[in-house]
Amino acid sequence: MKTQNYILTIAGLDPSSGAGITSDIKTFEAHGLHGLSVCTAVTVQNDIAFKNCIWIEEQIILNQIETLFERFEIAVVKIGIIQSWEVLLTVVLALKSENPNIKIILDPVLKASAGFDFHSTQNLKVFEKVLQNCYFVTPNYDEIKALFPAKNIEETIDFISEKTNIYLKGGHRADKKGWDEVYYSKIVKLNIPPITTAVSEKHGSGCVLSSALAANLALKFSLEDACKNTKWYTEQFLNSNKSLLGTHNYKPNY
């Protein structure tokens, strides 16, 4: 099995396929990769309403991971919703055990767009250990403000940057809406402005961005090029139609 052909998503199942593992798989395949998936939750939702979340047991998640690594070489993984930071840390350490060099892209989903809270109370010390084992974290502005409530955004960015790279999504910004920022190598900042004006918001656009970033890294683009390609892909997704469910007709910008 060739490493570069396979990529893994660890996330929840969204019946509308706008977000979660099915959305990630669409994104991976649009980039020419074969997507593997581990289910962490079964959600009861459509593109406008989130009603319930049934969490998959930790051991079953670990069994899924172990079974995939028995068969496939996996160099990059995207992680979405997981029940708690404690379970997330267990999953991250299991991935590192399977492949010490694996690149983990974490989308720290705290709340569904319909208002469902995934993580109301968390052990931040555990989350710090998670960050230390990730290659990228991809919060939006609402999420980065909520991750460490005692810190302001600048303090949170500085704190996280000491542990991992940040792709800060700009869709929820009050100023410069749509401007993304990437923080890497602790001190380097990359500004990525909007390329076009989005036709409409899309259910699962955060999932799409993080899985596109994972895909570009799996394709061995440099960090900066991977981030720019990710922005390009996400904006094509946002402009694909006027509904809440986007399509994945990828036209590379390279």
Coordinates of N, CA and C in Angstrom, one line a residue:
M1 N 0.8 -1.2 0.0 CA 0.0 0.0 0.0 C 0.9 1.3 0.0
K2 N 0.7 2.1 -1.0 CA 1.5 3.4 -1.0 C 1.0 4.4 0.0
T3 N 1.9 4.9 0.8 CA 1.5 5.8 1.8 C 0.7 7.0 1.3
Q4 N 1.1 7.6 0.2 CA 0.5 8.8 -0.3 C -0.9 8.6 -0.9
N5 N -1.3 7.4 -1.1 CA -2.6 7.2 -1.6 C -3.7 7.1 -0.6
Y6 N -3.3 7.0 0.7 CA -4.3 6.8 1.7 C -4.3 7.9 2.8
I7 N -5.4 8.3 3.3 CA -5.6 9.3 4.3 C -6.8 9.0 5.1
L8 N -6.7 9.3 6.4 CA -7.7 8.9 7.4 C -8.5 10.1 8.0
T9 N -9.8 9.9 8.1 CA -10.6 10.9 8.9 C -11.2 10.1 10.1
I10 N -11.1 10.8 11.2 CA -11.7 10.2 12.5 C -12.7 11.3 12.9
A11 N -14.0 11.0 12.7 CA -15.0 12.0 12.9 C -16.4 11.4 13.0
G12 N -17.4 12.2 13.2 CA -18.8 11.8 13.3 C -19.4 11.5 12.0
L13 N -20.5 10.8 12.0 CA -21.4 10.5 10.9 C -22.5 11.5 10.8
D14 N -22.6 12.3 9.8 CA -23.7 13.3 9.5 C -24.6 12.7 8.5
P15 N -25.8 12.4 8.8 CA -26.7 11.8 7.8 C -26.9 12.6 6.5
S16 N -26.7 13.9 6.6 CA -26.9 14.8 5.4 C -25.6 14.8 4.5
S17 N -24.5 14.2 5.1 CA -23.2 14.2 4.4 C -22.6 15.5 4.0
G18 N -23.1 16.6 4.7 CA -22.5 17.9 4.5 C -21.3 18.1 5.4
A19 N -21.3 17.4 6.5 CA -20.1 17.5 7.5 C -19.7 16.1 7.8
G20 N -18.7 16.0 8.7 CA -18.2 14.7 9.2 C -17.5 13.8 8.2
I21 N -17.5 12.5 8.5 CA -16.7 11.6 7.8 C -17.0 11.5 6.3
T22 N -18.3 11.6 6.0 CA -18.7 11.5 4.5 C -18.2 12.7 3.8
S23 N -18.3 13.9 4.4 CA -17.8 15.1 3.8 C -16.3 15.1 3.6
D24 N -15.6 14.6 4.6 CA -14.2 14.4 4.5 C -13.8 13.5 3.4
I25 N -14.5 12.4 3.3 CA -14.2 11.4 2.2 C -14.3 12.1 0.8
K26 N -15.4 12.9 0.7 CA -15.6 13.6 -0.6 C -14.4 14.5 -0.9
T27 N -14.0 15.2 0.1 CA -12.8 16.1 0.0 C -11.6 15.4 -0.4
F28 N -11.3 14.3 0.3 CA -10.1 13.5 0.0 C -10.1 13.0 -1.4
E29 N -11.3 12.4 -1.9 CA -11.4 11.9 -3.2 C -11.2 12.9 -4.3
A30 N -11.7 14.1 -4.0 CA -11.5 15.3 -4.9 C -10.1 15.6 -5.1
H31 N -9.2 15.3 -4.1 CA -7.8 15.5 -4.2 C -7.0 14.3 -4.7
G32 N -7.8 13.3 -5.2 CA -7.1 12.1 -5.7 C -6.6 11.1 -4.7
L33 N -7.1 11.2 -3.4 CA -6.7 10.3 -2.4 C -7.8 9.3 -2.0
H34 N -7.4 8.2 -1.5 CA -8.4 7.2 -1.0 C -8.6 7.5 0.5
G35 N -9.8 7.9 0.8 CA -10.1 8.2 2.2 C -10.6 7.0 3.0
L36 N -9.9 6.8 4.2 CA -10.3 5.8 5.2 C -11.1 6.6 6.3
S37 N -11.9 5.9 7.0 CA -12.7 6.6 8.0 C -12.9 5.8 9.3
V38 N -12.9 6.5 10.4 CA -13.2 5.9 11.7 C -14.3 6.7 12.3
C39 N -15.4 6.1 12.7 CA -16.6 6.8 13.2 C -16.5 7.0 14.7
T40 N -16.6 8.2 15.2 CA -16.6 8.6 16.6 C -17.9 8.9 17.2
A41 N -18.9 9.1 16.3 CA -20.3 9.5 16.8 C -21.3 9.3 15.7
V42 N -22.5 9.0 16.0 CA -23.6 9.0 15.0 C -24.5 10.2 15.4
T43 N -24.6 11.1 14.5 CA -25.4 12.3 14.8 C -26.8 12.2 14.2
V44 N -27.8 12.8 14.8 CA -29.1 12.9 14.3 C -29.3 14.3 13.8
Q45 N -29.1 14.6 12.5 CA -29.1 16.0 12.0 C -29.4 16.0 10.5
N46 N -29.7 17.2 10.0 CA -29.7 17.4 8.6 C -28.9 18.7 8.4
D47 N -29.1 19.4 7.3 CA -28.3 20.6 7.1 C -28.7 21.8 7.9
I48 N -29.9 21.8 8.5 CA -30.3 22.9 9.3 C -30.6 22.6 10.8
A49 N -30.8 21.3 11.1 CA -31.2 21.0 12.5 C -30.3 19.9 13.0
F50 N -29.8 20.1 14.3 CA -29.0 19.1 15.0 C -29.8 18.7 16.2
K51 N -30.2 17.4 16.3 CA -31.1 16.9 17.3 C -30.4 16.0 18.4
N52 N -29.4 15.3 18.0 CA -28.8 14.4 19.0 C -27.4 13.9 18.5
C53 N -26.6 13.4 19.5 CA -25.3 12.9 19.2 C -25.1 11.6 20.0
I54 N -24.9 10.5 19.4 CA -24.6 9.2 20.1 C -23.2 8.9 19.9
W55 N -22.4 8.9 21.0 CA -21.0 8.7 21.0 C -20.6 7.2 20.8
I56 N -19.6 7.0 20.0 CA -19.1 5.6 19.9 C -18.1 5.4 21.0
E57 N -18.2 4.2 21.6 CA -17.3 3.8 22.7 C -15.8 4.0 22.3
E58 N -15.0 4.4 23.3 CA -13.6 4.6 23.1 C -12.9 3.4 22.5
Q59 N -13.2 2.2 23.1 CA -12.5 1.0 22.6 C -12.9 0.7 21.2
I60 N -14.1 0.9 20.8 CA -14.5 0.7 19.4 C -13.7 1.6 18.5
I61 N -13.6 2.8 18.9 CA -12.8 3.8 18.1 C -11.3 3.3 17.9
L62 N -10.8 2.8 19.0 CA -9.4 2.3 19.0 C -9.3 1.1 18.1
N63 N -10.3 0.2 18.2 CA -10.3 -1.0 17.4 C -10.4 -0.7 15.9
Q64 N -11.2 0.3 15.5 CA -11.2 0.7 14.1 C -9.9 1.2 13.7
I65 N -9.2 2.0 14.5 CA -7.9 2.5 14.1 C -6.9 1.4 13.9
E66 N -6.8 0.5 14.9 CA -5.9 -0.6 14.9 C -6.1 -1.5 13.6
T67 N -7.4 -1.7 13.3 CA -7.7 -2.6 12.1 C -7.2 -1.9 10.8
L68 N -7.4 -0.6 10.7 CA -7.0 0.1 9.5 C -5.5 0.1 9.4
F69 N -4.8 0.3 10.5 CA -3.3 0.3 10.4 C -2.7 -1.0 10.1
E70 N -3.5 -2.1 10.4 CA -3.0 -3.4 10.0 C -2.9 -3.6 8.5
R71 N -3.7 -2.8 7.8 CA -3.8 -3.0 6.3 C -3.1 -1.9 5.6
F72 N -3.2 -0.6 6.1 CA -2.8 0.6 5.3 C -1.7 1.3 6.0
E73 N -0.9 2.0 5.1 CA 0.1 2.9 5.6 C -0.5 4.3 5.6
I74 N -0.6 4.9 6.8 CA -1.3 6.2 6.9 C -0.3 7.3 7.4
A75 N -0.1 8.3 6.6 CA 0.8 9.4 7.0 C 0.1 10.6 7.6
V76 N -1.2 10.8 7.2 CA -1.9 12.0 7.6 C -3.3 11.6 8.1
V77 N -3.8 12.3 9.1 CA -5.1 12.0 9.6 C -5.8 13.3 10.0
K78 N -7.0 13.4 9.7 CA -7.9 14.6 10.2 C -8.8 14.1 11.3
I79 N -8.9 14.8 12.3 CA -9.8 14.5 13.5 C -10.8 15.6 13.6
G80 N -12.1 15.1 13.7 CA -13.2 16.0 14.0 C -13.8 15.8 15.4
I81 N -15.1 15.6 15.5 CA -15.7 15.6 16.8 C -15.3 14.2 17.5
I82 N -15.0 14.4 18.8 CA -14.7 13.3 19.7 C -15.3 13.6 21.1
Q83 N -15.8 12.7 21.8 CA -16.6 12.9 23.0 C -16.0 13.8 24.0
S84 N -14.7 13.7 24.3 CA -14.0 14.5 25.3 C -12.5 14.7 25.0
W85 N -11.9 15.6 25.6 CA -10.5 15.8 25.4 C -9.7 14.5 25.9
E86 N -10.2 13.9 26.9 CA -9.6 12.7 27.4 C -9.6 11.6 26.4
V87 N -10.7 11.3 25.7 CA -10.8 10.3 24.7 C -10.0 10.8 23.5
L88 N -10.0 12.0 23.2 CA -9.2 12.6 22.1 C -7.7 12.3 22.3
L89 N -7.2 12.5 23.5 CA -5.8 12.3 23.8 C -5.5 10.8 23.7
T90 N -6.4 9.9 24.1 CA -6.1 8.5 23.9 C -6.0 8.1 22.4
V91 N -6.9 8.7 21.6 CA -6.9 8.5 20.2 C -5.6 9.0 19.6
V92 N -5.2 10.2 19.9 CA -4.0 10.8 19.4 C -2.7 10.0 19.7
L93 N -2.7 9.5 21.0 CA -1.5 8.7 21.4 C -1.5 7.3 20.7
A94 N -2.7 6.8 20.4 CA -2.8 5.5 19.7 C -2.3 5.7 18.3
L95 N -2.6 6.8 17.6 CA -2.2 7.1 16.3 C -0.6 7.3 16.3
K96 N -0.1 7.9 17.3 CA 1.4 8.1 17.4 C 2.0 6.8 17.6
S97 N 1.4 5.9 18.3 CA 1.9 4.6 18.5 C 2.0 3.8 17.2
E98 N 1.0 3.9 16.4 CA 0.9 3.2 15.1 C 2.0 3.8 14.1
N99 N 2.1 5.1 14.1 CA 3.0 5.8 13.2 C 3.5 7.1 14.0
P100 N 4.7 7.0 14.5 CA 5.3 8.2 15.3 C 5.4 9.4 14.5
N101 N 5.5 9.3 13.1 CA 5.6 10.5 12.3 C 4.3 11.0 11.7
I102 N 3.2 10.4 12.1 CA 1.9 10.8 11.5 C 1.6 12.3 11.8
K103 N 1.0 12.9 10.7 CA 0.6 14.3 10.9 C -0.9 14.3 11.2
I104 N -1.2 14.9 12.4 CA -2.5 15.0 12.8 C -3.1 16.4 12.7
I105 N -4.2 16.5 11.9 CA -4.8 17.8 11.7 C -6.1 17.8 12.5
L106 N -6.2 18.6 13.6 CA -7.3 18.6 14.5 C -8.2 19.7 14.2
D107 N -9.5 19.4 13.9 CA -10.5 20.5 13.8 C -11.3 20.4 15.2
P108 N -11.0 21.4 16.1 CA -11.6 21.3 17.4 C -13.0 21.8 17.5
V109 N -13.9 20.9 17.0 CA -15.4 21.3 16.9 C -16.0 21.4 18.3
L110 N -16.4 22.5 18.7 CA -17.0 22.7 20.0 C -18.5 22.8 20.0
K111 N -19.1 23.3 18.9 CA -20.5 23.5 18.8 C -20.9 23.3 17.3
A112 N -22.1 22.6 17.2 CA -22.6 22.5 15.8 C -23.3 23.8 15.4
S113 N -23.4 24.1 14.1 CA -23.9 25.3 13.6 C -25.4 25.5 14.1
A114 N -26.1 24.4 14.4 CA -27.4 24.5 14.9 C -27.5 24.8 16.4
G115 N -26.3 24.8 17.1 CA -26.3 25.2 18.5 C -26.0 24.1 19.4
F116 N -25.8 22.8 19.0 CA -25.5 21.7 19.9 C -24.1 21.8 20.4
D117 N -23.9 21.8 21.7 CA -22.6 21.8 22.4 C -22.0 20.5 22.5
F118 N -20.8 20.3 22.0 CA -20.1 19.0 22.1 C -19.3 19.0 23.3
H119 N -18.7 20.1 23.7 CA -17.8 20.1 24.8 C -18.1 21.3 25.8
S120 N -18.9 21.0 26.8 CA -19.2 22.1 27.7 C -18.2 22.2 28.8
T121 N -17.6 21.1 29.3 CA -16.6 21.1 30.3 C -15.4 20.3 29.9
Q122 N -14.2 20.8 30.0 CA -13.1 20.1 29.5 C -11.9 20.3 30.4
N123 N -11.0 19.3 30.4 CA -9.8 19.4 31.1 C -8.7 20.0 30.2
L124 N -8.4 21.3 30.4 CA -7.5 22.0 29.5 C -6.1 21.4 29.6
K125 N -5.7 20.9 30.7 CA -4.3 20.3 30.8 C -4.2 19.1 29.8
V126 N -5.3 18.3 29.7 CA -5.3 17.2 28.8 C -5.3 17.7 27.3
F127 N -6.0 18.8 27.1 CA -6.1 19.4 25.7 C -4.7 19.9 25.3
E128 N -3.9 20.4 26.3 CA -2.6 20.9 26.0 C -1.7 19.7 25.5
K129 N -1.9 18.5 26.1 CA -1.1 17.4 25.7 C -1.5 16.9 24.3
V130 N -2.8 17.1 24.0 CA -3.3 16.8 22.6 C -2.6 17.7 21.6
L131 N -2.6 19.0 21.9 CA -2.0 20.0 21.0 C -0.5 19.6 20.7
Q132 N 0.2 19.2 21.7 CA 1.6 18.9 21.6 C 1.9 17.7 20.6
N133 N 0.8 16.9 20.4 CA 1.0 15.8 19.5 C 0.3 16.0 18.1
C134 N -0.2 17.2 17.9 CA -0.8 17.5 16.6 C 0.1 18.3 15.7
Y135 N -0.1 18.2 14.4 CA 0.7 19.0 13.4 C 0.0 20.3 13.1
F136 N -1.4 20.3 13.1 CA -2.1 21.5 12.8 C -3.4 21.4 13.7
V137 N -3.9 22.6 14.1 CA -5.2 22.7 14.7 C -5.9 23.8 13.9
T138 N -7.2 23.6 13.6 CA -7.9 24.5 12.6 C -9.2 25.1 13.2
P139 N -9.1 25.9 14.3 CA -10.3 26.5 14.9 C -10.8 27.7 14.0
N140 N -12.1 28.0 14.2 CA -12.6 29.3 13.7 C -12.5 30.3 14.9
Y141 N -12.9 31.6 14.6 CA -12.8 32.6 15.6 C -13.6 32.3 16.9
D142 N -14.8 31.8 16.7 CA -15.6 31.4 17.9 C -14.9 30.4 18.7
E143 N -14.4 29.4 18.0 CA -13.7 28.3 18.7 C -12.4 28.7 19.5
I144 N -11.6 29.5 18.8 CA -10.4 29.9 19.5 C -10.6 30.7 20.7
K145 N -11.7 31.5 20.7 CA -12.1 32.3 21.8 C -12.6 31.4 23.0
A146 N -13.1 30.3 22.6 CA -13.7 29.4 23.6 C -12.7 28.3 24.2
L147 N -11.6 28.1 23.5 CA -10.7 27.0 23.9 C -10.1 27.3 25.2
F148 N -9.6 28.5 25.4 CA -9.0 28.9 26.7 C -9.7 30.1 27.2
P149 N -10.8 30.0 27.9 CA -11.6 31.2 28.2 C -10.9 32.2 29.0
A150 N -9.9 31.8 29.8 CA -9.2 32.8 30.6 C -8.2 33.7 29.8
K151 N -8.0 33.3 28.5 CA -7.1 34.1 27.7 C -7.8 34.8 26.6
N152 N -7.3 36.0 26.1 CA -7.8 36.6 25.0 C -7.3 35.9 23.7
I153 N -7.8 36.3 22.5 CA -7.4 35.6 21.3 C -5.9 35.7 21.1
E154 N -5.3 36.8 21.3 CA -3.8 36.9 21.1 C -3.0 36.0 22.0
E155 N -3.5 36.0 23.3 CA -2.8 35.1 24.2 C -3.0 33.6 23.9
T156 N -4.2 33.3 23.4 CA -4.5 31.9 23.0 C -3.6 31.5 21.8
I157 N -3.5 32.4 20.8 CA -2.7 32.1 19.6 C -1.3 31.9 20.0
D158 N -0.7 32.7 20.9 CA 0.6 32.6 21.3 C 0.8 31.3 22.1
F159 N -0.1 30.9 22.9 CA 0.0 29.7 23.7 C -0.1 28.5 22.9
I160 N -1.0 28.4 21.9 CA -1.1 27.2 21.1 C 0.0 27.2 20.1
S161 N 0.5 28.3 19.6 CA 1.6 28.3 18.7 C 2.9 27.7 19.3
E162 N 3.0 27.7 20.6 CA 4.2 27.1 21.2 C 4.1 25.6 21.1
K163 N 2.9 25.1 20.8 CA 2.7 23.6 20.8 C 2.5 23.0 19.4
T164 N 1.8 23.8 18.5 CA 1.5 23.3 17.2 C 1.2 24.4 16.2
N165 N 1.0 24.1 15.0 CA 0.6 25.1 14.0 C -0.9 25.4 14.0
I166 N -1.2 26.6 13.7 CA -2.6 27.0 13.7 C -3.1 27.5 12.3
Y167 N -4.2 27.0 11.8 CA -4.9 27.5 10.7 C -6.2 28.1 11.3
L168 N -6.2 29.5 11.4 CA -7.3 30.1 12.0 C -8.3 30.6 10.9
K169 N -9.5 30.0 10.9 CA -10.5 30.2 9.9 C -11.2 31.6 10.2
G170 N -11.3 32.3 9.1 CA -11.9 33.7 9.3 C -13.3 33.9 9.0
G171 N -14.1 32.8 8.8 CA -15.5 33.0 8.4 C -16.3 33.6 9.5
H172 N -15.9 33.5 10.8 CA -16.7 34.1 11.9 C -16.1 35.4 12.4
R173 N -15.1 36.0 11.6 CA -14.5 37.2 12.1 C -15.5 38.4 12.0
A174 N -15.4 39.3 13.0 CA -16.2 40.5 12.9 C -15.6 41.5 11.9
D175 N -14.3 41.5 11.9 CA -13.5 42.4 11.0 C -12.8 41.4 9.9
K176 N -12.7 41.9 8.8 CA -12.0 41.1 7.7 C -12.6 39.7 7.6
K177 N -13.9 39.7 7.4 CA -14.6 38.4 7.3 C -14.0 37.6 6.1
G178 N -13.7 36.4 6.4 CA -13.1 35.5 5.3 C -11.6 35.5 5.3
W179 N -11.0 36.4 6.0 CA -9.5 36.4 6.0 C -9.0 35.3 7.0
D180 N -8.2 34.3 6.5 CA -7.7 33.3 7.3 C -6.3 33.7 7.7
E181 N -5.8 33.1 8.8 CA -4.5 33.4 9.3 C -3.8 32.0 9.7
V182 N -2.6 31.9 9.3 CA -1.8 30.7 9.6 C -0.6 31.1 10.5
Y183 N -0.5 30.4 11.6 CA 0.7 30.6 12.5 C 1.5 29.3 12.6
Y184 N 2.8 29.5 12.2 CA 3.6 28.3 12.2 C 5.0 28.6 12.6
S185 N 5.8 27.7 12.9 CA 7.2 27.9 13.4 C 7.2 28.9 14.5
K186 N 6.2 28.9 15.3 CA 6.0 29.7 16.5 C 5.9 31.2 16.2
I187 N 6.6 31.7 15.2 CA 6.7 33.2 15.1 C 6.2 33.7 13.7
V188 N 6.0 32.8 12.7 CA 5.6 33.1 11.4 C 4.1 33.2 11.2
K189 N 3.7 34.3 10.6 CA 2.2 34.4 10.3 C 2.0 34.6 8.8
L190 N 1.0 33.9 8.3 CA 0.7 33.9 6.9 C -0.8 34.4 6.8
N191 N -1.0 35.5 6.1 CA -2.4 36.0 5.9 C -2.9 35.5 4.6
I192 N -4.1 34.9 4.6 CA -4.7 34.4 3.4 C -6.1 35.1 3.2
P193 N -6.1 36.1 2.3 CA -7.4 36.8 2.1 C -8.4 36.0 1.3
P194 N -9.7 36.4 1.3 CA -10.7 35.7 0.5 C -10.3 35.9 -1.0
I195 N -10.6 34.8 -1.7 CA -10.3 34.9 -3.1 C -11.5 35.4 -3.9
T196 N -12.7 35.0 -3.5 CA -13.9 35.4 -4.1 C -14.9 35.6 -3.0
T197 N -16.1 36.2 -3.4 CA -17.2 36.4 -2.4 C -18.0 35.1 -2.5
A198 N -18.2 34.5 -1.3 CA -19.0 33.3 -1.2 C -20.4 33.5 -1.6
V199 N -21.0 32.6 -2.4 CA -22.4 32.6 -2.8 C -23.3 32.4 -1.6
S200 N -22.9 31.5 -0.8 CA -23.7 31.2 0.4 C -22.9 30.5 1.4
E201 N -23.4 30.5 2.7 CA -22.7 29.7 3.7 C -23.0 28.2 3.4
K202 N -22.1 27.3 3.9 CA -22.3 25.9 3.6 C -22.2 25.1 4.9
H203 N -23.1 24.2 5.1 CA -23.0 23.3 6.2 C -21.8 22.4 6.1
G204 N -21.0 22.4 7.1 CA -19.8 21.5 7.1 C -18.6 22.2 6.4
S205 N -18.6 23.5 6.2 CA -17.4 24.1 5.5 C -16.2 24.0 6.4
G206 N -16.3 24.0 7.7 CA -15.1 23.8 8.6 C -14.5 22.4 8.4
C207 N -15.3 21.4 8.3 CA -14.9 20.1 8.1 C -14.1 20.0 6.7
V208 N -14.7 20.6 5.7 CA -14.1 20.6 4.4 C -12.7 21.2 4.4
L209 N -12.6 22.4 5.1 CA -11.3 23.1 5.1 C -10.3 22.2 5.8
S210 N -10.6 21.7 7.0 CA -9.6 20.9 7.7 C -9.2 19.6 6.9
S211 N -10.1 19.0 6.2 CA -9.8 17.8 5.5 C -9.1 18.1 4.2
A212 N -9.3 19.3 3.6 CA -8.6 19.8 2.5 C -7.1 20.1 2.9
L213 N -6.9 20.6 4.0 CA -5.6 20.9 4.5 C -4.8 19.5 4.7
A214 N -5.5 18.6 5.3 CA -4.9 17.3 5.5 C -4.6 16.6 4.2
A215 N -5.4 16.8 3.2 CA -5.2 16.2 1.8 C -4.0 16.9 1.2
N216 N -3.9 18.2 1.3 CA -2.7 18.9 0.7 C -1.4 18.5 1.3
L217 N -1.4 18.3 2.6 CA -0.2 17.8 3.3 C 0.1 16.4 3.0
A218 N -0.9 15.6 2.8 CA -0.7 14.2 2.3 C -0.1 14.2 0.9
L219 N -0.4 15.2 0.1 CA 0.1 15.3 -1.2 C 1.5 15.9 -1.2
K220 N 2.0 16.2 0.0 CA 3.4 16.7 0.2 C 3.7 18.1 -0.3
F221 N 2.6 18.9 -0.3 CA 2.9 20.3 -0.6 C 3.6 20.9 0.6
S222 N 4.3 22.0 0.4 CA 4.9 22.7 1.5 C 3.8 23.3 2.4
L223 N 4.1 23.7 3.6 CA 3.1 24.1 4.5 C 2.4 25.3 4.0
E224 N 3.1 26.3 3.4 CA 2.4 27.5 2.9 C 1.5 27.2 1.7
D225 N 2.1 26.4 0.8 CA 1.3 26.0 -0.4 C 0.1 25.2 0.0
A226 N 0.2 24.3 0.9 CA -0.9 23.5 1.4 C -2.0 24.4 1.9
C227 N -1.6 25.4 2.7 CA -2.6 26.3 3.2 C -3.3 27.1 2.2
K228 N -2.6 27.6 1.2 CA -3.2 28.4 0.1 C -4.1 27.5 -0.8
N229 N -3.6 26.3 -1.1 CA -4.5 25.4 -1.8 C -5.8 25.1 -1.1
T230 N -5.7 25.0 0.2 CA -6.8 24.7 1.1 C -7.8 25.8 1.0
K231 N -7.4 27.0 1.0 CA -8.3 28.2 0.9 C -9.0 28.2 -0.5
W232 N -8.2 27.9 -1.5 CA -8.7 27.8 -2.9 C -9.8 26.8 -2.9
Y233 N -9.6 25.6 -2.4 CA -10.5 24.5 -2.5 C -11.8 24.9 -1.7
T234 N -11.6 25.4 -0.5 CA -12.8 25.7 0.3 C -13.7 26.8 -0.3
E235 N -13.1 27.8 -1.0 CA -13.9 28.8 -1.6 C -14.6 28.3 -2.8
Q236 N -14.0 27.3 -3.5 CA -14.7 26.7 -4.6 C -15.9 25.9 -4.1
F237 N -15.8 25.3 -2.9 CA -16.9 24.6 -2.3 C -18.0 25.6 -1.9
L238 N -17.6 26.7 -1.3 CA -18.6 27.7 -0.8 C -19.4 28.3 -2.0
N239 N -18.7 28.3 -3.2 CA -19.3 28.9 -4.4 C -19.9 27.9 -5.3
S240 N -20.0 26.6 -4.9 CA -20.4 25.6 -5.8 C -21.9 25.6 -6.1
N241 N -22.7 26.2 -5.2 CA -24.2 26.3 -5.5 C -24.8 27.3 -4.4
K242 N -26.1 27.5 -4.4 CA -26.7 28.4 -3.5 C -27.4 27.7 -2.3
S243 N -27.2 26.4 -2.2 CA -27.8 25.7 -1.1 C -26.9 25.6 0.1
L244 N -27.3 24.9 1.2 CA -26.4 24.8 2.3 C -25.5 23.5 2.1
L245 N -25.8 22.7 1.1 CA -24.9 21.5 0.9 C -24.1 21.7 -0.4
G246 N -22.8 21.9 -0.2 CA -21.9 22.2 -1.3 C -21.5 20.9 -2.1
T247 N -21.0 21.2 -3.3 CA -20.5 20.0 -4.1 C -18.9 20.2 -4.2
H248 N -18.3 19.1 -4.6 CA -16.9 19.0 -4.6 C -16.3 18.8 -6.0
N249 N -16.5 19.8 -6.8 CA -15.9 19.8 -8.1 C -14.6 20.6 -8.1
Y250 N -13.5 19.9 -7.8 CA -12.2 20.6 -7.6 C -11.5 20.9 -8.8
K251 N -11.1 22.2 -8.9 CA -10.2 22.7 -10.0 C -9.0 23.2 -9.4
P252 N -7.9 22.5 -9.4 CA -6.7 22.9 -8.6 C -6.2 24.3 -9.1
N253 N -5.6 25.0 -8.2 CA -5.0 26.3 -8.5 C -3.5 26.1 -8.6
Y254 N -3.0 25.1 -9.3 CA -1.6 24.9 -9.4 C -1.3 24.0 -10.6

